[in-house]
Tab-separated table of C-alpha atoms in Angstrom:
chain	number	residue	atom	x	y	z
B	1	UNK	CA	-51.755	2.822	7.302
B	2	UNK	CA	-49.056	1.099	5.341
B	3	UNK	CA	-48.526	-2.754	5.623
B	4	UNK	CA	-45.375	-3.840	7.078
B	5	UNK	CA	-44.076	-5.335	3.874
B	6	UNK	CA	-44.531	-2.003	2.119
B	7	UNK	CA	-42.598	-0.153	4.779
B	8	UNK	CA	-39.950	-2.888	4.922
B	9	UNK	CA	-39.485	-2.469	1.066
B	10	UNK	CA	-39.219	1.257	1.406
B	11	UNK	CA	-36.617	1.030	4.166
B	12	UNK	CA	-34.516	-1.459	2.083
B	13	UNK	CA	-34.682	1.132	-0.807
B	14	UNK	CA	-33.696	3.817	1.600
B	15	UNK	CA	-30.606	1.875	2.633
B	16	UNK	CA	-29.756	1.416	-1.061
B	17	UNK	CA	-30.092	5.059	-1.536
B	18	UNK	CA	-28.068	5.800	1.397
B	19	UNK	CA	-25.035	3.878	-0.077
B	20	UNK	CA	-24.877	6.516	-2.785
B	21	UNK	CA	-23.553	9.026	-0.268
B	22	UNK	CA	-19.831	9.384	0.753
B	23	UNK	CA	-18.401	6.659	2.810
B	24	UNK	CA	-15.792	8.974	4.419
B	25	UNK	CA	-16.207	12.247	6.652
B	26	UNK	CA	-18.108	13.306	9.726
B	27	UNK	CA	-21.544	12.900	8.254
B	28	UNK	CA	-23.665	9.726	8.051
B	29	UNK	CA	-24.891	8.044	4.890
B	30	UNK	CA	-28.770	8.268	5.054
B	31	UNK	CA	-31.475	7.473	2.542
B	32	UNK	CA	-35.260	8.510	2.551
B	33	UNK	CA	-38.356	7.350	0.730
B	34	UNK	CA	-41.622	9.200	1.024
B	35	UNK	CA	-44.761	7.139	0.583
B	36	UNK	CA	-48.318	8.443	-0.041
B	37	UNK	CA	-51.241	7.121	1.824
B	38	UNK	CA	-51.571	4.310	-0.660
B	39	UNK	CA	-48.145	3.203	-0.166
B	40	UNK	CA	-46.700	4.469	-3.538
B	41	UNK	CA	-43.260	6.113	-3.621
B	42	UNK	CA	-43.600	9.883	-4.263
B	43	UNK	CA	-40.023	10.726	-3.626
B	44	UNK	CA	-36.520	9.646	-2.791
B	45	UNK	CA	-33.491	11.279	-1.506
B	46	UNK	CA	-30.029	10.818	0.028
B	47	UNK	CA	-27.290	12.720	1.660
B	48	UNK	CA	-24.582	13.632	-0.592
B	49	UNK	CA	-22.045	14.905	1.981
B	50	UNK	CA	-21.266	17.831	4.332
B	51	UNK	CA	-23.020	21.054	3.668
B	52	UNK	CA	-25.735	19.460	1.246
B	53	UNK	CA	-29.300	18.844	1.898
B	54	UNK	CA	-29.953	15.898	4.307
B	55	UNK	CA	-31.735	12.814	2.755
B	56	UNK	CA	-35.295	13.991	4.029
B	57	UNK	CA	-34.970	17.456	2.782
B	58	UNK	CA	-33.537	15.970	-0.541
B	59	UNK	CA	-36.527	13.935	-1.084
B	60	UNK	CA	-39.122	16.704	0.167
B	61	UNK	CA	-37.616	19.030	-2.549
B	62	UNK	CA	-38.822	16.784	-5.349
B	63	UNK	CA	-42.396	17.320	-4.289
B	64	UNK	CA	-44.897	20.043	-4.927
B	65	UNK	CA	-46.072	22.325	-2.083
B	66	UNK	CA	-48.491	20.193	0.109
B	67	UNK	CA	-47.778	17.090	-1.723
B	68	UNK	CA	-46.193	15.595	1.361
B	69	UNK	CA	-49.187	16.299	3.621
B	70	UNK	CA	-50.458	12.968	5.474
B	71	UNK	CA	-47.465	11.185	3.727
B	72	UNK	CA	-45.022	8.636	5.310
B	73	UNK	CA	-41.281	9.293	5.368
B	74	UNK	CA	-39.169	6.218	5.734
B	75	UNK	CA	-35.562	7.042	6.791
B	76	UNK	CA	-32.534	4.933	7.604
B	77	UNK	CA	-31.545	7.295	10.605
B	78	UNK	CA	-33.799	9.286	13.167
B	79	UNK	CA	-34.258	12.621	11.537
B	80	UNK	CA	-31.820	15.165	13.072
B	81	UNK	CA	-32.567	17.838	15.536
B	82	UNK	CA	-29.999	20.431	15.156
B	83	UNK	CA	-28.880	23.323	13.261
B	84	UNK	CA	-25.645	23.023	11.521
B	85	UNK	CA	-24.882	23.875	7.808
B	86	UNK	CA	-28.513	22.949	7.355
B	87	UNK	CA	-31.593	23.020	9.459
B	88	UNK	CA	-33.054	20.224	11.495
B	89	UNK	CA	-34.723	17.650	9.331
B	90	UNK	CA	-37.318	17.111	12.025
B	91	UNK	CA	-38.670	20.415	11.485
B	92	UNK	CA	-38.597	20.241	7.927
B	93	UNK	CA	-40.727	17.100	7.933
B	94	UNK	CA	-43.038	18.977	10.402
B	95	UNK	CA	-43.300	21.952	8.115
B	96	UNK	CA	-44.029	19.831	4.954
B	97	UNK	CA	-47.077	18.198	6.882
B	98	UNK	CA	-45.587	14.584	7.070
B	99	UNK	CA	-48.128	12.542	9.066
B	100	UNK	CA	-45.723	9.586	9.822
B	101	UNK	CA	-42.027	8.954	10.144
B	102	UNK	CA	-40.595	5.372	10.296
B	103	UNK	CA	-36.762	5.285	10.986
B	104	UNK	CA	-34.385	2.277	11.465
B	105	UNK	CA	-31.735	3.579	13.981
B	106	UNK	CA	-31.877	6.278	16.694
B	107	UNK	CA	-29.275	9.115	16.299
B	108	UNK	CA	-26.812	8.792	18.988
B	109	UNK	CA	-25.294	12.460	18.684
B	110	UNK	CA	-25.354	14.676	21.453
B	111	UNK	CA	-26.304	17.448	19.509
B	112	UNK	CA	-28.340	15.918	16.693
B	113	UNK	CA	-30.447	13.396	18.644
B	114	UNK	CA	-34.137	13.981	19.763
B	115	UNK	CA	-35.753	14.563	16.428
B	116	UNK	CA	-38.206	11.723	17.032
B	117	UNK	CA	-39.353	13.338	20.156
B	118	UNK	CA	-39.696	16.725	18.228
B	119	UNK	CA	-41.678	15.029	15.655
B	120	UNK	CA	-44.107	13.545	18.381
B	121	UNK	CA	-44.462	16.681	20.048
B	122	UNK	CA	-45.776	18.188	16.756
B	123	UNK	CA	-48.358	15.462	16.446
B	124	UNK	CA	-46.353	13.330	13.904
B	125	UNK	CA	-46.661	9.474	14.254
B	126	UNK	CA	-43.115	8.135	14.918
B	127	UNK	CA	-41.895	4.729	15.054
B	128	UNK	CA	-38.215	3.323	15.264
B	129	UNK	CA	-36.456	0.240	14.898
B	130	UNK	CA	-37.437	-1.010	11.327
B	131	UNK	CA	-34.563	-3.124	9.828
B	132	UNK	CA	-32.517	-1.735	12.820
B	133	UNK	CA	-29.812	-4.558	12.593
B	134	UNK	CA	-29.233	-3.971	8.857
B	135	UNK	CA	-29.013	-0.219	9.348
B	136	UNK	CA	-26.595	-0.530	12.198
B	137	UNK	CA	-24.352	-2.789	10.264
B	138	UNK	CA	-24.384	-0.263	7.370
B	139	UNK	CA	-23.721	2.669	9.807
B	140	UNK	CA	-21.394	0.871	12.215
B	141	UNK	CA	-18.483	3.172	11.742
B	142	UNK	CA	-20.517	6.339	11.871
B	143	UNK	CA	-22.499	5.199	15.004
B	144	UNK	CA	-19.325	4.538	16.994
B	145	UNK	CA	-17.828	7.876	15.999
B	146	UNK	CA	-20.969	9.832	16.860
B	147	UNK	CA	-21.255	8.038	20.241
B	148	UNK	CA	-17.732	7.937	21.305
B	149	UNK	CA	-16.116	10.930	19.357
B	150	UNK	CA	-13.483	8.678	17.823
B	151	UNK	CA	-13.295	6.346	14.656
B	152	UNK	CA	-14.385	2.699	14.573
B	153	UNK	CA	-11.239	0.584	15.113
B	154	UNK	CA	-10.410	-2.473	13.137
B	155	UNK	CA	-7.244	-4.396	14.330
B	156	UNK	CA	-5.910	-6.883	11.853
B	157	UNK	CA	-2.937	-9.268	12.042
B	158	UNK	CA	-1.890	-12.438	10.085
B	159	UNK	CA	-0.212	-15.217	12.041
B	160	UNK	CA	0.632	-18.986	12.102
B	161	UNK	CA	-1.546	-21.276	14.117
B	162	UNK	CA	0.893	-20.900	17.042
B	163	UNK	CA	0.346	-17.077	16.935
B	164	UNK	CA	3.609	-15.963	15.310
B	165	UNK	CA	3.349	-12.900	13.016
B	166	UNK	CA	6.925	-13.572	11.680
B	167	UNK	CA	9.761	-16.020	11.527
B	168	UNK	CA	12.782	-15.779	14.124
B	169	UNK	CA	14.734	-13.772	11.493
B	170	UNK	CA	11.834	-11.340	11.284
B	171	UNK	CA	10.674	-12.365	7.703
B	172	UNK	CA	6.953	-12.438	7.314
B	173	UNK	CA	6.269	-12.584	3.567
B	174	UNK	CA	4.106	-14.557	3.150
B	175	UNK	CA	2.418	-16.293	6.114
B	176	UNK	CA	-0.893	-16.447	4.588
B	177	UNK	CA	-1.830	-17.101	0.798
B	178	UNK	CA	-3.115	-14.954	-2.058
B	179	UNK	CA	-6.698	-15.226	-1.170
B	180	UNK	CA	-6.245	-13.986	2.494
B	181	UNK	CA	-3.967	-11.096	1.076
B	182	UNK	CA	-6.571	-10.012	-1.532
B	183	UNK	CA	-9.258	-10.106	1.327
B	184	UNK	CA	-7.059	-7.737	3.467
B	185	UNK	CA	-6.839	-5.196	0.428
B	186	UNK	CA	-10.506	-5.106	-0.133
B	187	UNK	CA	-10.958	-4.456	3.437
B	188	UNK	CA	-8.295	-1.816	3.489
B	189	UNK	CA	-10.291	-0.223	0.874
B	190	UNK	CA	-13.260	0.268	3.148
B	191	UNK	CA	-11.278	2.229	5.681
B	192	UNK	CA	-10.619	5.942	5.852
B	193	UNK	CA	-7.063	5.471	7.268
B	194	UNK	CA	-4.668	2.584	7.650
B	195	UNK	CA	-2.211	2.798	10.661
B	196	UNK	CA	1.151	1.326	11.115
B	197	UNK	CA	4.012	2.000	13.427
B	198	UNK	CA	7.403	3.224	12.266
B	199	UNK	CA	8.921	0.011	13.227
B	200	UNK	CA	6.791	-1.762	10.530
B	201	UNK	CA	7.623	0.980	7.982
B	202	UNK	CA	11.279	0.638	8.816
B	203	UNK	CA	11.428	-3.147	8.598
B	204	UNK	CA	8.910	-3.972	6.037
B	205	UNK	CA	8.682	-0.805	3.907
B	206	UNK	CA	5.023	-1.059	3.031
B	207	UNK	CA	3.309	1.328	0.678
B	208	UNK	CA	-0.071	0.739	2.281
B	209	UNK	CA	-2.266	0.950	-0.646
B	210	UNK	CA	-5.415	-1.115	-1.391
B	211	UNK	CA	-4.649	-3.244	-4.532
B	212	UNK	CA	-6.438	-5.812	-6.696
B	213	UNK	CA	-5.073	-9.131	-7.457
B	214	UNK	CA	-3.176	-7.905	-10.541
B	215	UNK	CA	-1.530	-5.153	-8.458
B	216	UNK	CA	-3.533	-2.251	-9.849
B	217	UNK	CA	-4.927	0.122	-7.294
B	218	UNK	CA	-8.428	-0.106	-6.069
B	219	UNK	CA	-10.751	2.916	-6.639
B	220	UNK	CA	-10.831	3.830	-3.003
B	221	UNK	CA	-7.657	4.117	-0.921
B	222	UNK	CA	-7.076	4.689	2.778
B	223	UNK	CA	-4.945	7.573	4.151
B	224	UNK	CA	-1.692	6.083	5.265
B	225	UNK	CA	-0.797	7.092	8.836
B	226	UNK	CA	2.488	6.270	10.283
B	227	UNK	CA	2.626	6.307	14.246
B	228	UNK	CA	5.932	6.692	16.114
B	229	UNK	CA	8.778	9.113	16.791
B	230	UNK	CA	11.480	7.542	14.695
B	231	UNK	CA	12.186	9.335	11.376
B	232	UNK	CA	10.854	7.643	8.119
B	233	UNK	CA	13.299	7.945	5.359
B	234	UNK	CA	12.272	10.028	2.320
B	235	UNK	CA	12.644	7.116	0.178
B	236	UNK	CA	10.302	4.907	2.001
B	237	UNK	CA	7.562	3.220	-0.162
B	238	UNK	CA	4.888	4.981	1.906
B	239	UNK	CA	5.749	8.239	0.276
B	240	UNK	CA	4.596	6.716	-3.050
B	241	UNK	CA	1.091	6.234	-1.846
B	242	UNK	CA	-1.533	8.353	-3.909
B	243	UNK	CA	-2.481	9.962	-0.653
B	244	UNK	CA	0.141	11.884	1.200
B	245	UNK	CA	1.042	9.996	4.406
B	246	UNK	CA	0.275	11.561	7.854
B	247	UNK	CA	3.053	11.149	10.601
B	248	UNK	CA	1.783	11.233	14.055
B	249	UNK	CA	4.340	11.125	17.128
B	250	UNK	CA	1.565	10.696	19.834
B	251	UNK	CA	1.799	7.359	21.591
B	252	UNK	CA	-1.453	8.228	23.678
B	253	UNK	CA	-3.952	5.921	21.758
B	254	UNK	CA	-7.094	7.953	22.837
B	255	UNK	CA	-5.357	11.123	21.892
B	256	UNK	CA	-4.361	9.624	18.628
B	257	UNK	CA	-7.865	8.803	17.747
B	258	UNK	CA	-9.544	12.049	18.797
B	259	UNK	CA	-6.901	13.615	16.481
B	260	UNK	CA	-7.940	11.415	13.638
B	261	UNK	CA	-11.594	11.892	14.362
B	262	UNK	CA	-11.102	15.661	14.188
B	263	UNK	CA	-9.568	15.104	10.674
B	264	UNK	CA	-12.625	13.589	9.573
B	265	UNK	CA	-11.626	9.897	9.973
B	266	UNK	CA	-14.321	7.526	10.970
B	267	UNK	CA	-12.934	4.193	10.152
B	268	UNK	CA	-9.274	3.203	11.129
B	269	UNK	CA	-7.651	-0.034	9.909
B	270	UNK	CA	-4.791	-0.899	12.294
B	271	UNK	CA	-2.357	-3.092	10.314
B	272	UNK	CA	0.653	-3.281	12.450
B	273	UNK	CA	3.131	-4.187	13.848
B	274	UNK	CA	2.669	-5.925	17.188
B	275	UNK	CA	3.655	-2.842	19.224
B	276	UNK	CA	0.863	-0.705	17.732
B	277	UNK	CA	-1.750	-3.517	17.688
B	278	UNK	CA	-1.028	-4.254	21.222
B	279	UNK	CA	-1.303	-0.659	22.427
B	280	UNK	CA	-4.959	-0.437	20.813
B	281	UNK	CA	-5.838	-3.785	22.421
B	282	UNK	CA	-4.462	-2.827	25.736
B	283	UNK	CA	-6.309	0.645	25.703
B	284	UNK	CA	-9.541	-1.345	25.122
B	285	UNK	CA	-10.277	0.708	22.040
B	286	UNK	CA	-10.530	-2.142	19.422
B	287	UNK	CA	-14.227	-2.525	17.899
B	288	UNK	CA	-13.403	-5.249	15.450
B	289	UNK	CA	-10.630	-7.906	15.138
B	290	UNK	CA	-9.647	-9.576	11.766
B	291	UNK	CA	-7.253	-12.419	12.414
B	292	UNK	CA	-5.900	-14.348	9.449
B	293	UNK	CA	-4.776	-17.697	10.589
B	294	UNK	CA	-2.387	-19.749	8.266
B	295	UNK	CA	-2.036	-23.522	8.664
B	296	UNK	CA	1.714	-23.279	9.542
B	297	UNK	CA	3.809	-23.219	12.632
B	298	UNK	CA	6.792	-20.768	13.139
B	299	UNK	CA	7.688	-20.947	16.843
B	300	UNK	CA	10.021	-18.392	18.343
B	301	UNK	CA	8.955	-15.127	19.991
B	302	UNK	CA	7.755	-12.981	17.062
B	303	UNK	CA	4.394	-13.025	18.475
B	304	UNK	CA	1.330	-11.280	16.757
B	305	UNK	CA	0.765	-9.286	19.983
B	306	UNK	CA	2.705	-8.344	22.944
B	307	UNK	CA	1.734	-7.090	26.260
B	308	UNK	CA	-1.999	-6.127	26.286
B	309	UNK	CA	-2.387	-5.631	30.014
B	310	UNK	CA	-3.293	-9.200	31.069
B	311	UNK	CA	-1.440	-10.031	34.231
B	312	UNK	CA	-3.523	-13.219	34.986
B	313	UNK	CA	-6.357	-15.446	33.303
B	314	UNK	CA	-8.937	-13.318	35.118
B	315	UNK	CA	-8.062	-10.385	33.178
B	316	UNK	CA	-8.137	-12.100	29.572
B	317	UNK	CA	-9.735	-10.228	26.959
B	318	UNK	CA	-12.800	-12.418	25.843
B	319	UNK	CA	-13.951	-12.030	22.193
B	320	UNK	CA	-17.282	-12.936	20.540
B	321	UNK	CA	-16.576	-14.596	17.080
B	322	UNK	CA	-18.885	-12.790	14.390
B	323	UNK	CA	-17.764	-14.945	11.451
B	324	UNK	CA	-15.356	-17.554	10.208
B	325	UNK	CA	-14.314	-17.321	6.665
B	326	UNK	CA	-12.285	-19.988	4.633
B	327	UNK	CA	-9.930	-18.072	2.208
B	328	UNK	CA	-7.934	-20.587	0.288
B	329	UNK	CA	-5.763	-22.598	2.903
B	330	UNK	CA	-6.290	-19.725	5.440
B	331	UNK	CA	-8.963	-18.936	7.846
B	332	UNK	CA	-10.425	-15.374	8.691
B	333	UNK	CA	-11.635	-14.924	12.232
B	334	UNK	CA	-13.925	-11.884	12.553
B	335	UNK	CA	-14.582	-10.928	16.253
B	336	UNK	CA	-15.455	-8.173	18.615
B	337	UNK	CA	-14.764	-7.534	22.280
B	338	UNK	CA	-17.450	-9.591	24.215
B	339	UNK	CA	-18.093	-6.900	26.629
B	340	UNK	CA	-18.381	-4.208	24.011
B	341	UNK	CA	-21.396	-1.980	24.217
B	342	UNK	CA	-21.375	-1.246	20.499
B	343	UNK	CA	-24.108	1.028	19.442
B	344	UNK	CA	-24.665	-1.022	16.117
B	345	UNK	CA	-25.072	-4.200	17.887
B	346	UNK	CA	-27.482	-3.152	20.724
B	347	UNK	CA	-31.281	-2.876	20.774
B	348	UNK	CA	-32.563	0.509	19.558
B	349	UNK	CA	-35.058	0.954	22.379
B	350	UNK	CA	-34.188	4.212	24.019
B	351	UNK	CA	-36.480	6.329	21.797
B	352	UNK	CA	-38.153	3.704	19.537
B	353	UNK	CA	-41.278	1.697	19.376
B	354	UNK	CA	-40.787	-2.009	18.724
B	355	UNK	CA	-40.843	-2.782	15.024
B	356	UNK	CA	-43.524	-5.334	15.638
B	357	UNK	CA	-45.854	-2.481	16.296
B	358	UNK	CA	-45.570	-0.806	12.868
């Protein structure tokens, strides 16, 4: 039986392989490493997108018949247990004669979960939870989307220390400095879609691209989504985005997220303004907060958030701070709802043996 450090090294390699897969779409990024009984790597694979071989099958395809018998498959996500465009990976591993499967995170999907149980029933030794925290962080958006049927939602705002997103005359460029603005653009590039309300489009005329410090476009761009019923002029800057903008009039936040999920969006970056951001907070549909704080005071009533459904102190929305970053003179506070049952932050115990038992 492989030593823990061998399996851990293989899982880290599997996570590296998983990163080769597409970051957008409905499928997770998964990597797989197959070890022989001596602990040597004999095959590697990853999932390249919808309709292609899953990571386990991709790795098995590199082996001669019977070469996988008695081997160990190290996979970042529990092997799937359903038939879609491809067959169940759990059965493929069984058919190949794999003797042991070690995975990081259990599959939360209603239709795809249960691969671990299927493997155990077939006599395969199965262990879950190895490097689970790292895998959850890597798969955070997909895990939320798979469990809840909606995209992972990040709400971002920049404000003065007294919580104002703009001066009294409505001007807001720039509250934060260059380092904070560059950080925003890099995080935009990690999202599938960037959402703003029509009010922001009409007042600020943003193009909603992700840009480098020199103004050039980053390689990956979020889909611009404008939410609201007011018409957007044909000459608005958002029409110059390299991806055609989507215009959605639905003010029902859960319905809006379901619609985006059905379009293959699994990570949403809510950029503004206060009306749209407040609607997401009020609906309890925020997974991550990015709050950029500038060391300045503006006063007035141009608050970063409006009514979020807190009539009294007992109803306050408590957050748990995940990180504090200094960006030039500004501070970025990264947080999530304190009462959030986030899949990627909870312990993977439902169908997993403790990692210490590996």
